[in-house]
PDB file of C-alpha atoms in Angstrom:
ATOM      1  CA  MET A   1     -21.528 111.534-125.536  1.00 67.00           C
ATOM      2  CA  TRP A   2     -22.115 108.668-123.085  1.00 72.00           C
ATOM      3  CA  ARG A   3     -18.512 107.451-123.218  1.00 80.00           C
ATOM      4  CA  PHE A   4     -17.168 110.975-122.856  1.00 82.00           C
ATOM      5  CA  SER A   5     -19.325 111.602-119.778  1.00 85.00           C
ATOM      6  CA  ILE A   6     -18.378 108.334-118.071  1.00 84.00           C
ATOM      7  CA  VAL A   7     -14.653 108.650-118.796  1.00 86.00           C
ATOM      8  CA  ASN A   8     -14.680 112.275-117.591  1.00 88.00           C
ATOM      9  CA  LEU A   9     -16.492 111.183-114.443  1.00 90.00           C
ATOM     10  CA  LEU A  10     -13.778 108.577-113.819  1.00 90.00           C
ATOM     11  CA  ARG A  11     -11.007 111.117-114.505  1.00 91.00           C
ATOM     12  CA  THR A  12     -12.524 113.623-112.088  1.00 92.00           C
ATOM     13  CA  ALA A  13     -12.925 110.936-109.433  1.00 93.00           C
ATOM     14  CA  TYR A  14      -9.280 109.901-109.914  1.00 93.00           C
ATOM     15  CA  LYS A  15      -7.990 113.504-109.711  1.00 94.00           C
ATOM     16  CA  THR A  16      -9.933 114.158-106.502  1.00 94.00           C
ATOM     17  CA  GLY A  17      -8.883 110.874-104.902  1.00 92.00           C
ATOM     18  CA  LYS A  18     -12.422 109.473-104.847  1.00 92.00           C
ATOM     19  CA  LEU A  19     -11.793 106.636-107.316  1.00 89.00           C
ATOM     20  CA  VAL A  20     -10.658 103.404-105.683  1.00 88.00           C
ATOM     21  CA  ILE A  21      -8.226 101.583-107.961  1.00 88.00           C
ATOM     22  CA  PRO A  22      -8.564  97.778-107.663  1.00 85.00           C
ATOM     23  CA  HIS A  23      -5.591  96.141-105.995  1.00 86.00           C
ATOM     24  CA  GLN A  24      -4.491  94.291-109.142  1.00 85.00           C
ATOM     25  CA  TYR A  25      -4.082  97.631-111.013  1.00 86.00           C
ATOM     26  CA  GLN A  26      -2.417  99.700-108.297  1.00 87.00           C
ATOM     27  CA  ASN A  27       1.098  98.889-109.555  1.00 90.00           C
ATOM     28  CA  HIS A  28       0.126  99.952-113.102  1.00 89.00           C
ATOM     29  CA  ILE A  29      -1.854 103.100-112.267  1.00 92.00           C
ATOM     30  CA  THR A  30       0.416 105.258-110.137  1.00 92.00           C
ATOM     31  CA  ASP A  31      -0.270 108.784-111.407  1.00 93.00           C
ATOM     32  CA  LEU A  32      -2.574 110.748-113.713  1.00 92.00           C
ATOM     33  CA  THR A  33      -0.481 109.922-116.791  1.00 94.00           C
ATOM     34  CA  SER A  34      -0.688 106.173-116.202  1.00 93.00           C
ATOM     35  CA  PHE A  35      -4.412 106.473-115.391  1.00 93.00           C
ATOM     36  CA  ASN A  36      -5.003 108.303-118.697  1.00 91.00           C
ATOM     37  CA  ARG A  37      -2.947 105.697-120.574  1.00 91.00           C
ATOM     38  CA  PHE A  38      -5.215 103.050-118.996  1.00 89.00           C
ATOM     39  CA  ILE A  39      -8.541 104.813-119.644  1.00 88.00           C
ATOM     40  CA  ASN A  40      -7.945 106.405-123.093  1.00 87.00           C
ATOM     41  CA  PRO A  41      -8.480 103.168-125.105  1.00 86.00           C
ATOM     42  CA  GLU A  42     -12.033 103.002-123.702  1.00 80.00           C
ATOM     43  CA  TYR A  43     -13.016 105.901-125.978  1.00 77.00           C
ATOM     44  CA  ASN A  44     -12.437 103.706-129.029  1.00 79.00           C
ATOM     45  CA  LYS A  45     -14.340 100.649-127.811  1.00 80.00           C
ATOM     46  CA  LEU A  46     -17.945 100.001-128.737  1.00 79.00           C
ATOM     47  CA  TRP A  47     -20.088 100.321-125.611  1.00 76.00           C
ATOM     48  CA  HIS A  48     -23.391  98.457-125.549  1.00 74.00           C
ATOM     49  CA  VAL A  49     -25.679 100.640-123.447  1.00 73.00           C
ATOM     50  CA  HIS A  50     -29.405 100.018-123.122  1.00 72.00           C
ATOM     51  CA  PHE A  51     -31.790 102.384-121.390  1.00 73.00           C
ATOM     52  CA  ALA A  52     -35.297 101.090-120.839  1.00 71.00           C
ATOM     53  CA  LYS A  53     -38.150 103.507-121.318  1.00 76.00           C
ATOM     54  CA  ALA A  54     -39.275 105.150-118.097  1.00 71.00           C
ATOM     55  CA  GLN A  55     -42.473 103.722-116.685  1.00 73.00           C
ATOM     56  CA  PRO A  56     -45.362 106.067-115.848  1.00 80.00           C
ATOM     57  CA  SER A  57     -45.104 105.167-112.172  1.00 79.00           C
ATOM     58  CA  HIS A  58     -42.043 105.920-110.034  1.00 79.00           C
ATOM     59  CA  HIS A  59     -42.743 102.671-108.175  1.00 80.00           C
ATOM     60  CA  GLN A  60     -42.337 100.719-111.421  1.00 78.00           C
ATOM     61  CA  ASN A  61     -39.040 102.504-112.128  1.00 74.00           C
ATOM     62  CA  VAL A  62     -37.720 101.713-108.653  1.00 78.00           C
ATOM     63  CA  ASP A  63     -38.821  98.068-108.978  1.00 78.00           C
ATOM     64  CA  TYR A  64     -37.093  97.811-112.368  1.00 74.00           C
ATOM     65  CA  LEU A  65     -33.844  99.313-111.076  1.00 74.00           C
ATOM     66  CA  GLY A  66     -33.968  97.141-107.972  1.00 75.00           C
ATOM     67  CA  ARG A  67     -34.137  93.963-110.039  1.00 74.00           C
ATOM     68  CA  TYR A  68     -30.980  94.882-111.934  1.00 69.00           C
ATOM     69  CA  LEU A  69     -28.953  96.581-109.224  1.00 69.00           C
ATOM     70  CA  LYS A  70     -29.218  93.832-106.629  1.00 66.00           C
ATOM     71  CA  ARG A  71     -27.760  91.095-108.832  1.00 69.00           C
ATOM     72  CA  PRO A  72     -24.631  90.872-110.957  1.00 71.00           C
ATOM     73  CA  PRO A  73     -24.947  91.479-114.699  1.00 71.00           C
ATOM     74  CA  LEU A  74     -23.462  88.042-115.382  1.00 77.00           C
ATOM     75  CA  SER A  75     -24.442  85.151-113.121  1.00 80.00           C
ATOM     76  CA  ASN A  76     -21.861  82.595-111.986  1.00 82.00           C
ATOM     77  CA  SER A  77     -23.823  79.813-113.678  1.00 86.00           C
ATOM     78  CA  ARG A  78     -23.120  81.418-117.082  1.00 88.00           C
ATOM     79  CA  LEU A  79     -19.360  81.727-116.490  1.00 90.00           C
ATOM     80  CA  LEU A  80     -17.366  79.002-118.196  1.00 92.00           C
ATOM     81  CA  HIS A  81     -13.801  80.256-117.722  1.00 90.00           C
ATOM     82  CA  TYR A  82     -11.960  83.119-116.029  1.00 86.00           C
ATOM     83  CA  ASP A  83      -8.196  83.376-115.581  1.00 85.00           C
ATOM     84  CA  GLY A  84      -7.736  87.049-114.717  1.00 80.00           C
ATOM     85  CA  LYS A  85      -7.058  87.982-118.337  1.00 84.00           C
ATOM     86  CA  GLU A  86      -9.982  86.467-120.193  1.00 87.00           C
ATOM     87  CA  VAL A  87     -13.564  85.506-119.418  1.00 88.00           C
ATOM     88  CA  ILE A  88     -15.735  83.056-121.360  1.00 90.00           C
ATOM     89  CA  PHE A  89     -19.476  82.919-120.735  1.00 91.00           C
ATOM     90  CA  ARG A  90     -22.569  81.513-122.388  1.00 93.00           C
ATOM     91  CA  TYR A  91     -25.596  83.431-123.525  1.00 91.00           C
ATOM     92  CA  ILE A  92     -28.710  82.963-125.647  1.00 90.00           C
ATOM     93  CA  ASP A  93     -28.464  84.570-129.080  1.00 89.00           C
ATOM     94  CA  ARG A  94     -31.862  86.237-129.433  1.00 86.00           C
ATOM     95  CA  LYS A  95     -31.751  86.095-133.241  1.00 89.00           C
ATOM     96  CA  THR A  96     -31.164  82.341-133.466  1.00 92.00           C
ATOM     97  CA  GLY A  97     -32.499  81.244-130.077  1.00 92.00           C
ATOM     98  CA  LYS A  98     -29.366  79.125-129.643  1.00 94.00           C
ATOM     99  CA  GLN A  99     -26.921  79.075-126.778  1.00 94.00           C
ATOM    100  CA  GLU A 100     -23.573  80.643-127.744  1.00 94.00           C
ATOM    101  CA  LYS A 101     -20.203  81.264-126.081  1.00 94.00           C
ATOM    102  CA  HIS A 102     -18.495  84.650-125.905  1.00 92.00           C
ATOM    103  CA  THR A 103     -14.865  85.331-125.034  1.00 90.00           C
ATOM    104  CA  SER A 104     -13.835  88.736-123.743  1.00 86.00           C
ATOM    105  CA  THR A 105     -10.594  90.111-122.380  1.00 81.00           C
ATOM    106  CA  THR A 106     -10.509  91.988-119.097  1.00 70.00           C
ATOM    107  CA  PHE A 107      -9.021  95.450-118.806  1.00 59.00           C
TER     108      PHE A 107
END
């Protein structure tokens, strides 16, 4: 449900000209067919989405959102490598309490 909604939102934004394609993808995404070819694999990926429980006070909700919206999800100090195709970063594994490395490809 979540993936479907987000991908449909992106498709609608692309069709109406409201989606800004990053410069590095503009040569690859030139029409709706190429956009769909780019976005379709996202349906099959596992998305890790976490929604915190709403707080009883709207002020607490705004404070919570403000903490996460004003900073990047991955700080520069955790980045170990980025070459445009792959990113490696460190994180704390909550199960073991140990620092681990994760490698992910960009899209």
